């Protein structure tokens, strides 16, 4: 009974709020994203949407679906990833091209969360919020530009003048035909997505309720003492970033800033370090269930791993630059 109670199986309200409701919401948004992605492909809108990112796509030797996915990522990362997964499964892009196309979406994916992050941070840390959010945004832009540069070096160039390389013979002849094709693809792919997403999400729920993530957090917390360059009071902000959500870290940072224990510079540095250290655990908890439903689980882990490694490296780069730029201030 203890394990049932711990998992919330004896309390319908806990089970609904903690597992069933968010799981149904996740599956719903994946289904909507899948259908939108299928419809965009069927109507061949990828060519038009890709023009927004055409210069970078051309420079990075990426295909048009990467440009379309980049544009859609400003509105829905699920739809953007669904478009890439569909193109990859049809053999229109290689695994390496898929990796670069996924990394290419760093900046638009960040813009999805930028307003919430910024307007949440300002009441707590004031002007330091502008610096912090600006540095995280600069890291996202750095990842996208780095992807373009590496893509140009590692991917084969596309045929002369070719940015729109999705097969024209798959273009639908109208809305009716497009809806039929989209629905057919939806019925073929959605069951597999559900079969994978649901068990993965349940696993994450179990780990959360039984303290699995707490154990990971405690392990990481024990090792933050190596961050000697941080103000000692700032370590509490880093630990809260690991132990709870971003809001808790902001609350502690704001209190320490108001009391004078931390300067705005200290606040920015501690939040950047907390962001880096908390990202892997947060990514697995929030990204892996949806990624595993869109891509195969092994590929999903691979993509998340590369994304998080580059994300940590780019934010660390911004933190080092900020540290040295402001060291005499």
PDB file of C-alpha atoms in Angstrom:
ATOM      1  CA  UNK A   1       0.000   0.000   0.000  1.00  0.00           C
ATOM      2  CA  UNK A   2       2.895   2.360   0.690  1.00  0.00           C
ATOM      3  CA  UNK A   3       4.134   2.214  -2.878  1.00  0.00           C
ATOM      4  CA  UNK A   4       0.560   2.664  -4.191  1.00  0.00           C
ATOM      5  CA  UNK A   5       0.115   5.701  -1.968  1.00  0.00           C
ATOM      6  CA  UNK A   6       3.524   7.061  -2.986  1.00  0.00           C
ATOM      7  CA  UNK A   7       2.563   6.790  -6.654  1.00  0.00           C
ATOM      8  CA  UNK A   8      -0.755   8.494  -5.968  1.00  0.00           C
ATOM      9  CA  UNK A   9      -2.750   5.436  -7.028  1.00  0.00           C
ATOM     10  CA  UNK A  10      -4.901   5.623  -3.904  1.00  0.00           C
ATOM     11  CA  UNK A  11      -5.926   9.231  -4.502  1.00  0.00           C
ATOM     12  CA  UNK A  12      -7.799   9.994  -7.709  1.00  0.00           C
ATOM     13  CA  UNK A  13      -7.114  13.746  -7.496  1.00  0.00           C
ATOM     14  CA  UNK A  14      -3.371  13.197  -7.191  1.00  0.00           C
ATOM     15  CA  UNK A  15      -3.361  10.625 -10.000  1.00  0.00           C
ATOM     16  CA  UNK A  16      -5.396  12.878 -12.285  1.00  0.00           C
ATOM     17  CA  UNK A  17      -3.393  16.044 -11.618  1.00  0.00           C
ATOM     18  CA  UNK A  18       0.007  14.352 -11.590  1.00  0.00           C
ATOM     19  CA  UNK A  19      -0.302  11.785 -14.387  1.00  0.00           C
ATOM     20  CA  UNK A  20      -3.511  11.443 -16.370  1.00  0.00           C
ATOM     21  CA  UNK A  21      -4.288  15.096 -17.089  1.00  0.00           C
ATOM     22  CA  UNK A  22      -0.770  16.109 -18.224  1.00  0.00           C
ATOM     23  CA  UNK A  23      -0.401  12.850 -20.183  1.00  0.00           C
ATOM     24  CA  UNK A  24      -3.663  13.407 -22.054  1.00  0.00           C
ATOM     25  CA  UNK A  25      -2.651  17.008 -22.724  1.00  0.00           C
ATOM     26  CA  UNK A  26       0.731  15.872 -24.061  1.00  0.00           C
ATOM     27  CA  UNK A  27      -0.800  13.248 -26.365  1.00  0.00           C
ATOM     28  CA  UNK A  28      -3.376  15.784 -27.581  1.00  0.00           C
ATOM     29  CA  UNK A  29      -0.752  18.366 -28.526  1.00  0.00           C
ATOM     30  CA  UNK A  30       1.405  15.717 -30.181  1.00  0.00           C
ATOM     31  CA  UNK A  31      -1.629  14.601 -32.206  1.00  0.00           C
ATOM     32  CA  UNK A  32      -2.407  18.188 -33.220  1.00  0.00           C
ATOM     33  CA  UNK A  33       1.219  18.812 -34.143  1.00  0.00           C
ATOM     34  CA  UNK A  34       1.375  15.582 -36.147  1.00  0.00           C
ATOM     35  CA  UNK A  35      -1.769  16.459 -38.088  1.00  0.00           C
ATOM     36  CA  UNK A  36      -0.581  20.007 -38.806  1.00  0.00           C
ATOM     37  CA  UNK A  37       2.808  18.718 -39.928  1.00  0.00           C
ATOM     38  CA  UNK A  38       1.195  16.147 -42.217  1.00  0.00           C
ATOM     39  CA  UNK A  39      -1.103  18.785 -43.690  1.00  0.00           C
ATOM     40  CA  UNK A  40       1.756  21.202 -44.342  1.00  0.00           C
ATOM     41  CA  UNK A  41       3.674  18.444 -46.103  1.00  0.00           C
ATOM     42  CA  UNK A  42       0.655  17.358 -48.139  1.00  0.00           C
ATOM     43  CA  UNK A  43      -0.037  20.926 -49.294  1.00  0.00           C
ATOM     44  CA  UNK A  44       3.678  21.363 -50.050  1.00  0.00           C
ATOM     45  CA  UNK A  45       3.811  24.518 -47.938  1.00  0.00           C
ATOM     46  CA  UNK A  46       7.319  23.651 -46.780  1.00  0.00           C
ATOM     47  CA  UNK A  47       8.700  25.410 -49.849  1.00  0.00           C
ATOM     48  CA  UNK A  48       6.957  28.681 -49.029  1.00  0.00           C
ATOM     49  CA  UNK A  49       7.563  28.604 -45.288  1.00  0.00           C
ATOM     50  CA  UNK A  50      11.228  27.713 -45.801  1.00  0.00           C
ATOM     51  CA  UNK A  51      11.868  31.034 -47.562  1.00  0.00           C
ATOM     52  CA  UNK A  52      11.966  32.715 -44.144  1.00  0.00           C
ATOM     53  CA  UNK A  53      15.139  30.836 -43.290  1.00  0.00           C
ATOM     54  CA  UNK A  54      16.347  30.344 -46.892  1.00  0.00           C
ATOM     55  CA  UNK A  55      19.706  32.182 -46.561  1.00  0.00           C
ATOM     56  CA  UNK A  56      20.758  30.184 -43.505  1.00  0.00           C
ATOM     57  CA  UNK A  57      19.395  26.959 -44.992  1.00  0.00           C
ATOM     58  CA  UNK A  58      21.447  27.519 -48.132  1.00  0.00           C
ATOM     59  CA  UNK A  59      24.583  28.369 -46.164  1.00  0.00           C
ATOM     60  CA  UNK A  60      24.247  25.285 -43.953  1.00  0.00           C
ATOM     61  CA  UNK A  61      23.598  22.843 -46.831  1.00  0.00           C
ATOM     62  CA  UNK A  62      20.246  22.009 -45.218  1.00  0.00           C
ATOM     63  CA  UNK A  63      17.116  20.880 -47.028  1.00  0.00           C
ATOM     64  CA  UNK A  64      13.938  22.911 -47.372  1.00  0.00           C
ATOM     65  CA  UNK A  65      12.139  20.909 -44.693  1.00  0.00           C
ATOM     66  CA  UNK A  66      14.769  22.186 -42.220  1.00  0.00           C
ATOM     67  CA  UNK A  67      13.825  25.749 -43.152  1.00  0.00           C
ATOM     68  CA  UNK A  68      10.125  24.992 -42.801  1.00  0.00           C
ATOM     69  CA  UNK A  69      10.714  23.265 -39.463  1.00  0.00           C
ATOM     70  CA  UNK A  70      12.766  26.287 -38.297  1.00  0.00           C
ATOM     71  CA  UNK A  71       9.860  28.594 -39.095  1.00  0.00           C
ATOM     72  CA  UNK A  72       7.271  26.329 -37.450  1.00  0.00           C
ATOM     73  CA  UNK A  73       9.424  25.999 -34.291  1.00  0.00           C
ATOM     74  CA  UNK A  74       8.526  29.611 -33.432  1.00  0.00           C
ATOM     75  CA  UNK A  75       4.983  28.337 -32.818  1.00  0.00           C
ATOM     76  CA  UNK A  76       5.262  24.612 -31.999  1.00  0.00           C
ATOM     77  CA  UNK A  77       8.321  22.447 -31.426  1.00  0.00           C
ATOM     78  CA  UNK A  78       6.118  19.344 -31.706  1.00  0.00           C
ATOM     79  CA  UNK A  79       5.021  20.309 -35.224  1.00  0.00           C
ATOM     80  CA  UNK A  80       8.594  21.244 -36.166  1.00  0.00           C
ATOM     81  CA  UNK A  81       9.956  17.891 -34.973  1.00  0.00           C
ATOM     82  CA  UNK A  82       7.076  16.012 -36.603  1.00  0.00           C
ATOM     83  CA  UNK A  83       7.992  17.532 -39.962  1.00  0.00           C
ATOM     84  CA  UNK A  84      11.621  16.465 -39.545  1.00  0.00           C
ATOM     85  CA  UNK A  85      10.661  12.959 -38.409  1.00  0.00           C
ATOM     86  CA  UNK A  86       8.334  12.510 -41.388  1.00  0.00           C
ATOM     87  CA  UNK A  87      10.998  13.595 -43.854  1.00  0.00           C
ATOM     88  CA  UNK A  88      13.598  11.350 -42.197  1.00  0.00           C
ATOM     89  CA  UNK A  89      11.322   8.294 -42.208  1.00  0.00           C
ATOM     90  CA  UNK A  90      10.612   8.782 -45.917  1.00  0.00           C
ATOM     91  CA  UNK A  91      14.334   8.778 -46.636  1.00  0.00           C
ATOM     92  CA  UNK A  92      14.446  12.395 -47.781  1.00  0.00           C
ATOM     93  CA  UNK A  93      17.227  13.250 -45.326  1.00  0.00           C
ATOM     94  CA  UNK A  94      20.035  11.313 -43.721  1.00  0.00           C
ATOM     95  CA  UNK A  95      20.495  10.853 -39.962  1.00  0.00           C
ATOM     96  CA  UNK A  96      23.235  13.481 -39.992  1.00  0.00           C
ATOM     97  CA  UNK A  97      20.977  15.945 -41.817  1.00  0.00           C
ATOM     98  CA  UNK A  98      18.244  15.248 -39.259  1.00  0.00           C
ATOM     99  CA  UNK A  99      20.609  16.040 -36.382  1.00  0.00           C
ATOM    100  CA  UNK A 100      21.683  19.327 -37.951  1.00  0.00           C
ATOM    101  CA  UNK A 101      18.088  20.259 -38.825  1.00  0.00           C
ATOM    102  CA  UNK A 102      17.015  19.597 -35.227  1.00  0.00           C
ATOM    103  CA  UNK A 103      19.896  21.661 -33.820  1.00  0.00           C
ATOM    104  CA  UNK A 104      19.068  24.418 -36.317  1.00  0.00           C
ATOM    105  CA  UNK A 105      15.832  25.042 -34.388  1.00  0.00           C
ATOM    106  CA  UNK A 106      17.571  26.247 -31.208  1.00  0.00           C
ATOM    107  CA  UNK A 107      16.704  29.925 -31.598  1.00  0.00           C
ATOM    108  CA  UNK A 108      13.003  29.616 -32.567  1.00  0.00           C
ATOM    109  CA  UNK A 109      12.466  26.976 -29.873  1.00  0.00           C
ATOM    110  CA  UNK A 110      13.866  29.384 -27.293  1.00  0.00           C
ATOM    111  CA  UNK A 111      11.570  32.177 -28.515  1.00  0.00           C
ATOM    112  CA  UNK A 112       8.593  30.017 -27.507  1.00  0.00           C
ATOM    113  CA  UNK A 113       9.623  30.374 -23.859  1.00  0.00           C
ATOM    114  CA  UNK A 114      11.281  33.797 -23.968  1.00  0.00           C
ATOM    115  CA  UNK A 115       8.229  35.956 -23.037  1.00  0.00           C
ATOM    116  CA  UNK A 116       7.353  33.729 -20.065  1.00  0.00           C
ATOM    117  CA  UNK A 117      10.952  33.615 -18.874  1.00  0.00           C
ATOM    118  CA  UNK A 118      11.459  37.357 -19.196  1.00  0.00           C
ATOM    119  CA  UNK A 119       8.230  38.542 -17.587  1.00  0.00           C
ATOM    120  CA  UNK A 120       8.642  35.997 -14.805  1.00  0.00           C
ATOM    121  CA  UNK A 121      12.202  37.130 -14.065  1.00  0.00           C
ATOM    122  CA  UNK A 122      11.709  40.913 -14.101  1.00  0.00           C
ATOM    123  CA  UNK A 123       9.595  41.178 -10.910  1.00  0.00           C
ATOM    124  CA  UNK A 124      12.185  39.136  -8.987  1.00  0.00           C
ATOM    125  CA  UNK A 125      15.553  40.414 -10.219  1.00  0.00           C
ATOM    126  CA  UNK A 126      14.743  43.594 -12.136  1.00  0.00           C
ATOM    127  CA  UNK A 127      17.423  44.813 -14.552  1.00  0.00           C
ATOM    128  CA  UNK A 128      19.444  41.621 -14.091  1.00  0.00           C
ATOM    129  CA  UNK A 129      16.627  39.809 -15.925  1.00  0.00           C
ATOM    130  CA  UNK A 130      17.479  41.678 -19.130  1.00  0.00           C
ATOM    131  CA  UNK A 131      21.102  40.566 -18.886  1.00  0.00           C
ATOM    132  CA  UNK A 132      20.265  36.970 -18.005  1.00  0.00           C
ATOM    133  CA  UNK A 133      17.626  36.464 -20.695  1.00  0.00           C
ATOM    134  CA  UNK A 134      19.843  38.281 -23.229  1.00  0.00           C
ATOM    135  CA  UNK A 135      22.750  35.940 -22.518  1.00  0.00           C
ATOM    136  CA  UNK A 136      20.563  32.821 -22.802  1.00  0.00           C
ATOM    137  CA  UNK A 137      19.146  34.166 -26.068  1.00  0.00           C
ATOM    138  CA  UNK A 138      22.660  34.868 -27.344  1.00  0.00           C
ATOM    139  CA  UNK A 139      23.564  31.255 -26.505  1.00  0.00           C
ATOM    140  CA  UNK A 140      20.597  30.011 -28.575  1.00  0.00           C
ATOM    141  CA  UNK A 141      21.614  32.187 -31.537  1.00  0.00           C
ATOM    142  CA  UNK A 142      25.182  30.935 -31.149  1.00  0.00           C
ATOM    143  CA  UNK A 143      23.954  27.330 -31.385  1.00  0.00           C
ATOM    144  CA  UNK A 144      21.962  28.037 -34.521  1.00  0.00           C
ATOM    145  CA  UNK A 145      24.819  29.892 -36.222  1.00  0.00           C
ATOM    146  CA  UNK A 146      27.243  27.171 -35.123  1.00  0.00           C
ATOM    147  CA  UNK A 147      24.941  24.572 -36.656  1.00  0.00           C
ATOM    148  CA  UNK A 148      24.953  26.468 -39.952  1.00  0.00           C
ATOM    149  CA  UNK A 149      28.760  26.683 -39.959  1.00  0.00           C
ATOM    150  CA  UNK A 150      29.239  23.016 -39.061  1.00  0.00           C
ATOM    151  CA  UNK A 151      26.556  21.974 -41.542  1.00  0.00           C
ATOM    152  CA  UNK A 152      28.385  23.779 -44.304  1.00  0.00           C
ATOM    153  CA  UNK A 153      31.547  21.903 -43.347  1.00  0.00           C
ATOM    154  CA  UNK A 154      30.055  18.444 -42.756  1.00  0.00           C
ATOM    155  CA  UNK A 155      27.027  18.156 -45.048  1.00  0.00           C
ATOM    156  CA  UNK A 156      27.234  17.674 -48.814  1.00  0.00           C
ATOM    157  CA  UNK A 157      26.102  20.691 -50.835  1.00  0.00           C
ATOM    158  CA  UNK A 158      22.658  20.466 -52.375  1.00  0.00           C
ATOM    159  CA  UNK A 159      22.224  20.591 -56.156  1.00  0.00           C
ATOM    160  CA  UNK A 160      22.857  24.002 -57.709  1.00  0.00           C
ATOM    161  CA  UNK A 161      20.018  26.384 -56.923  1.00  0.00           C
ATOM    162  CA  UNK A 162      18.116  23.757 -54.940  1.00  0.00           C
ATOM    163  CA  UNK A 163      16.582  24.674 -51.626  1.00  0.00           C
ATOM    164  CA  UNK A 164      13.215  22.993 -52.198  1.00  0.00           C
ATOM    165  CA  UNK A 165      14.096  19.336 -52.607  1.00  0.00           C
ATOM    166  CA  UNK A 166      10.994  17.551 -51.290  1.00  0.00           C
ATOM    167  CA  UNK A 167       9.533  15.419 -54.079  1.00  0.00           C
ATOM    168  CA  UNK A 168       7.010  17.349 -56.116  1.00  0.00           C
ATOM    169  CA  UNK A 169       5.043  14.215 -56.962  1.00  0.00           C
ATOM    170  CA  UNK A 170       3.852  14.042 -53.337  1.00  0.00           C
ATOM    171  CA  UNK A 171       2.151  17.408 -53.622  1.00  0.00           C
ATOM    172  CA  UNK A 172      -1.608  17.188 -53.102  1.00  0.00           C
ATOM    173  CA  UNK A 173      -4.027  18.495 -55.708  1.00  0.00           C
ATOM    174  CA  UNK A 174      -6.261  20.334 -53.259  1.00  0.00           C
ATOM    175  CA  UNK A 175      -7.511  20.549 -49.681  1.00  0.00           C
ATOM    176  CA  UNK A 176      -9.595  17.398 -49.955  1.00  0.00           C
ATOM    177  CA  UNK A 177      -6.684  15.340 -51.234  1.00  0.00           C
ATOM    178  CA  UNK A 178      -4.374  16.926 -48.649  1.00  0.00           C
ATOM    179  CA  UNK A 179      -6.730  16.080 -45.777  1.00  0.00           C
ATOM    180  CA  UNK A 180      -7.081  12.479 -46.979  1.00  0.00           C
ATOM    181  CA  UNK A 181      -3.302  12.052 -47.204  1.00  0.00           C
ATOM    182  CA  UNK A 182      -2.771  13.751 -43.846  1.00  0.00           C
ATOM    183  CA  UNK A 183      -5.371  11.589 -42.115  1.00  0.00           C
ATOM    184  CA  UNK A 184      -3.921   8.409 -43.638  1.00  0.00           C
ATOM    185  CA  UNK A 185      -0.439   9.306 -42.389  1.00  0.00           C
ATOM    186  CA  UNK A 186      -1.880  10.306 -39.026  1.00  0.00           C
ATOM    187  CA  UNK A 187      -3.561   6.902 -38.553  1.00  0.00           C
ATOM    188  CA  UNK A 188      -0.342   5.149 -39.519  1.00  0.00           C
ATOM    189  CA  UNK A 189       1.926   7.076 -37.141  1.00  0.00           C
ATOM    190  CA  UNK A 190      -0.239   8.057 -34.161  1.00  0.00           C
ATOM    191  CA  UNK A 191      -0.612   4.544 -32.655  1.00  0.00           C
ATOM    192  CA  UNK A 192       3.161   4.091 -32.569  1.00  0.00           C
ATOM    193  CA  UNK A 193       3.525   7.514 -30.944  1.00  0.00           C
ATOM    194  CA  UNK A 194       0.991   6.583 -28.236  1.00  0.00           C
ATOM    195  CA  UNK A 195       2.578   3.170 -27.623  1.00  0.00           C
ATOM    196  CA  UNK A 196       5.913   4.851 -26.926  1.00  0.00           C
ATOM    197  CA  UNK A 197       4.893   8.146 -25.325  1.00  0.00           C
ATOM    198  CA  UNK A 198       2.562   6.706 -22.675  1.00  0.00           C
ATOM    199  CA  UNK A 199       5.036   4.193 -21.114  1.00  0.00           C
ATOM    200  CA  UNK A 200       7.851   6.755 -21.170  1.00  0.00           C
ATOM    201  CA  UNK A 201       5.673   9.385 -19.501  1.00  0.00           C
ATOM    202  CA  UNK A 202       4.519   6.883 -16.875  1.00  0.00           C
ATOM    203  CA  UNK A 203       8.175   5.990 -16.193  1.00  0.00           C
ATOM    204  CA  UNK A 204       9.025   9.667 -15.678  1.00  0.00           C
ATOM    205  CA  UNK A 205       6.011   9.992 -13.346  1.00  0.00           C
ATOM    206  CA  UNK A 206       7.134   6.973 -11.311  1.00  0.00           C
ATOM    207  CA  UNK A 207      10.691   8.298 -11.026  1.00  0.00           C
ATOM    208  CA  UNK A 208       9.337  11.649  -9.892  1.00  0.00           C
ATOM    209  CA  UNK A 209       6.988  10.210  -7.278  1.00  0.00           C
ATOM    210  CA  UNK A 210       9.464   7.637  -5.910  1.00  0.00           C
ATOM    211  CA  UNK A 211      12.336  10.089  -5.558  1.00  0.00           C
ATOM    212  CA  UNK A 212      14.423   9.045  -8.545  1.00  0.00           C
ATOM    213  CA  UNK A 213      14.914  12.602  -9.695  1.00  0.00           C
ATOM    214  CA  UNK A 214      15.505  13.742  -6.124  1.00  0.00           C
ATOM    215  CA  UNK A 215      18.413  11.293  -5.932  1.00  0.00           C
ATOM    216  CA  UNK A 216      19.842  12.703  -9.182  1.00  0.00           C
ATOM    217  CA  UNK A 217      19.391  16.219  -7.830  1.00  0.00           C
ATOM    218  CA  UNK A 218      21.159  15.357  -4.563  1.00  0.00           C
ATOM    219  CA  UNK A 219      24.059  13.815  -6.459  1.00  0.00           C
ATOM    220  CA  UNK A 220      24.456  16.936  -8.586  1.00  0.00           C
ATOM    221  CA  UNK A 221      24.041  19.212  -5.559  1.00  0.00           C
ATOM    222  CA  UNK A 222      26.993  17.548  -3.832  1.00  0.00           C
ATOM    223  CA  UNK A 223      29.224  18.484  -6.737  1.00  0.00           C
ATOM    224  CA  UNK A 224      28.379  22.181  -7.068  1.00  0.00           C
ATOM    225  CA  UNK A 225      31.027  22.941  -4.446  1.00  0.00           C
ATOM    226  CA  UNK A 226      33.599  22.894  -7.248  1.00  0.00           C
ATOM    227  CA  UNK A 227      32.083  26.177  -8.453  1.00  0.00           C
ATOM    228  CA  UNK A 228      34.426  28.241  -6.334  1.00  0.00           C
ATOM    229  CA  UNK A 229      34.134  31.294  -8.558  1.00  0.00           C
ATOM    230  CA  UNK A 230      30.545  31.854  -7.418  1.00  0.00           C
ATOM    231  CA  UNK A 231      29.571  33.970  -4.461  1.00  0.00           C
ATOM    232  CA  UNK A 232      28.906  31.446  -1.612  1.00  0.00           C
ATOM    233  CA  UNK A 233      25.401  32.836  -1.075  1.00  0.00           C
ATOM    234  CA  UNK A 234      24.735  32.191  -4.751  1.00  0.00           C
ATOM    235  CA  UNK A 235      25.083  28.441  -4.281  1.00  0.00           C
ATOM    236  CA  UNK A 236      21.651  28.401  -2.653  1.00  0.00           C
ATOM    237  CA  UNK A 237      20.197  29.745  -5.893  1.00  0.00           C
ATOM    238  CA  UNK A 238      21.977  27.033  -7.880  1.00  0.00           C
ATOM    239  CA  UNK A 239      20.705  24.345  -5.497  1.00  0.00           C
ATOM    240  CA  UNK A 240      17.138  25.654  -5.756  1.00  0.00           C
ATOM    241  CA  UNK A 241      17.500  25.619  -9.547  1.00  0.00           C
ATOM    242  CA  UNK A 242      18.322  21.925  -9.220  1.00  0.00           C
ATOM    243  CA  UNK A 243      15.849  21.103  -6.465  1.00  0.00           C
ATOM    244  CA  UNK A 244      12.800  22.960  -7.689  1.00  0.00           C
ATOM    245  CA  UNK A 245      11.633  25.034 -10.624  1.00  0.00           C
ATOM    246  CA  UNK A 246      12.995  28.258 -12.105  1.00  0.00           C
ATOM    247  CA  UNK A 247      10.567  30.333 -10.028  1.00  0.00           C
ATOM    248  CA  UNK A 248      12.085  29.113  -6.747  1.00  0.00           C
ATOM    249  CA  UNK A 249      15.574  30.048  -7.925  1.00  0.00           C
ATOM    250  CA  UNK A 250      14.323  33.465  -9.021  1.00  0.00           C
ATOM    251  CA  UNK A 251      12.640  34.023  -5.664  1.00  0.00           C
ATOM    252  CA  UNK A 252      15.845  33.243  -3.762  1.00  0.00           C
ATOM    253  CA  UNK A 253      17.924  35.330  -6.143  1.00  0.00           C
ATOM    254  CA  UNK A 254      15.547  38.265  -5.758  1.00  0.00           C
ATOM    255  CA  UNK A 255      15.662  38.078  -1.972  1.00  0.00           C
ATOM    256  CA  UNK A 256      19.472  37.907  -1.919  1.00  0.00           C
ATOM    257  CA  UNK A 257      19.675  40.762  -4.410  1.00  0.00           C
ATOM    258  CA  UNK A 258      17.374  42.987  -2.354  1.00  0.00           C
ATOM    259  CA  UNK A 259      19.305  42.240   0.851  1.00  0.00           C
ATOM    260  CA  UNK A 260      22.604  43.093  -0.829  1.00  0.00           C
ATOM    261  CA  UNK A 261      24.050  39.601  -0.347  1.00  0.00           C
ATOM    262  CA  UNK A 262      24.332  39.221  -4.122  1.00  0.00           C
ATOM    263  CA  UNK A 263      25.124  41.821  -6.749  1.00  0.00           C
ATOM    264  CA  UNK A 264      23.285  41.810 -10.106  1.00  0.00           C
ATOM    265  CA  UNK A 265      26.427  40.229 -11.598  1.00  0.00           C
ATOM    266  CA  UNK A 266      26.340  37.421  -9.009  1.00  0.00           C
ATOM    267  CA  UNK A 267      22.652  36.820  -9.709  1.00  0.00           C
ATOM    268  CA  UNK A 268      23.225  36.479 -13.455  1.00  0.00           C
ATOM    269  CA  UNK A 269      26.166  34.095 -12.985  1.00  0.00           C
ATOM    270  CA  UNK A 270      24.370  31.884 -10.473  1.00  0.00           C
ATOM    271  CA  UNK A 271      21.266  31.648 -12.669  1.00  0.00           C
ATOM    272  CA  UNK A 272      23.411  30.728 -15.687  1.00  0.00           C
ATOM    273  CA  UNK A 273      25.189  27.996 -13.709  1.00  0.00           C
ATOM    274  CA  UNK A 274      21.876  26.710 -12.348  1.00  0.00           C
ATOM    275  CA  UNK A 275      20.488  26.657 -15.880  1.00  0.00           C
ATOM    276  CA  UNK A 276      23.409  24.544 -17.102  1.00  0.00           C
ATOM    277  CA  UNK A 277      23.301  22.046 -14.228  1.00  0.00           C
ATOM    278  CA  UNK A 278      19.520  21.605 -14.187  1.00  0.00           C
ATOM    279  CA  UNK A 279      19.092  21.259 -17.958  1.00  0.00           C
ATOM    280  CA  UNK A 280      19.847  17.514 -18.373  1.00  0.00           C
ATOM    281  CA  UNK A 281      17.342  16.395 -15.716  1.00  0.00           C
ATOM    282  CA  UNK A 282      14.729  18.911 -16.867  1.00  0.00           C
ATOM    283  CA  UNK A 283      15.163  17.869 -20.506  1.00  0.00           C
ATOM    284  CA  UNK A 284      14.642  14.186 -19.699  1.00  0.00           C
ATOM    285  CA  UNK A 285      11.555  14.914 -17.633  1.00  0.00           C
ATOM    286  CA  UNK A 286       9.880  17.296 -20.070  1.00  0.00           C
ATOM    287  CA  UNK A 287      11.337  16.569 -23.520  1.00  0.00           C
ATOM    288  CA  UNK A 288      11.934  12.837 -23.686  1.00  0.00           C
ATOM    289  CA  UNK A 289       8.269  11.715 -23.570  1.00  0.00           C
ATOM    290  CA  UNK A 290       7.339  13.871 -26.595  1.00  0.00           C
ATOM    291  CA  UNK A 291      10.611  13.228 -28.448  1.00  0.00           C
ATOM    292  CA  UNK A 292      10.248   9.456 -27.944  1.00  0.00           C
ATOM    293  CA  UNK A 293       6.757   9.649 -29.423  1.00  0.00           C
ATOM    294  CA  UNK A 294       7.925  11.486 -32.536  1.00  0.00           C
ATOM    295  CA  UNK A 295      11.296   9.798 -33.102  1.00  0.00           C
ATOM    296  CA  UNK A 296      12.405   6.289 -32.163  1.00  0.00           C
ATOM    297  CA  UNK A 297      13.468   6.199 -28.478  1.00  0.00           C
ATOM    298  CA  UNK A 298      17.158   5.661 -29.243  1.00  0.00           C
ATOM    299  CA  UNK A 299      17.198   8.497 -31.747  1.00  0.00           C
ATOM    300  CA  UNK A 300      15.187  10.673 -29.335  1.00  0.00           C
ATOM    301  CA  UNK A 301      17.805  10.202 -26.607  1.00  0.00           C
ATOM    302  CA  UNK A 302      20.578  10.911 -29.092  1.00  0.00           C
ATOM    303  CA  UNK A 303      18.972  14.157 -30.272  1.00  0.00           C
ATOM    304  CA  UNK A 304      18.224  15.334 -26.737  1.00  0.00           C
ATOM    305  CA  UNK A 305      21.760  14.465 -25.650  1.00  0.00           C
ATOM    306  CA  UNK A 306      23.375  16.459 -28.444  1.00  0.00           C
ATOM    307  CA  UNK A 307      20.978  19.363 -27.919  1.00  0.00           C
ATOM    308  CA  UNK A 308      21.664  19.503 -24.189  1.00  0.00           C
ATOM    309  CA  UNK A 309      25.436  19.151 -24.607  1.00  0.00           C
ATOM    310  CA  UNK A 310      25.528  22.058 -27.059  1.00  0.00           C
ATOM    311  CA  UNK A 311      23.091  24.039 -24.946  1.00  0.00           C
ATOM    312  CA  UNK A 312      25.269  23.639 -21.865  1.00  0.00           C
ATOM    313  CA  UNK A 313      28.409  24.506 -23.847  1.00  0.00           C
ATOM    314  CA  UNK A 314      26.876  27.633 -25.386  1.00  0.00           C
ATOM    315  CA  UNK A 315      25.481  28.926 -22.067  1.00  0.00           C
ATOM    316  CA  UNK A 316      28.821  28.154 -20.388  1.00  0.00           C
ATOM    317  CA  UNK A 317      30.517  30.158 -23.131  1.00  0.00           C
ATOM    318  CA  UNK A 318      28.215  33.117 -22.440  1.00  0.00           C
ATOM    319  CA  UNK A 319      28.810  32.748 -18.686  1.00  0.00           C
ATOM    320  CA  UNK A 320      32.599  32.786 -19.129  1.00  0.00           C
ATOM    321  CA  UNK A 321      32.440  35.810 -21.412  1.00  0.00           C
ATOM    322  CA  UNK A 322      30.180  37.633 -18.960  1.00  0.00           C
ATOM    323  CA  UNK A 323      32.413  36.658 -16.021  1.00  0.00           C
ATOM    324  CA  UNK A 324      35.546  38.060 -17.660  1.00  0.00           C
ATOM    325  CA  UNK A 325      33.813  41.092 -19.139  1.00  0.00           C
ATOM    326  CA  UNK A 326      32.471  42.159 -15.724  1.00  0.00           C
ATOM    327  CA  UNK A 327      35.307  40.946 -13.474  1.00  0.00           C
ATOM    328  CA  UNK A 328      36.546  44.475 -12.789  1.00  0.00           C
ATOM    329  CA  UNK A 329      33.108  46.015 -12.373  1.00  0.00           C
TER     330      UNK A 329
END
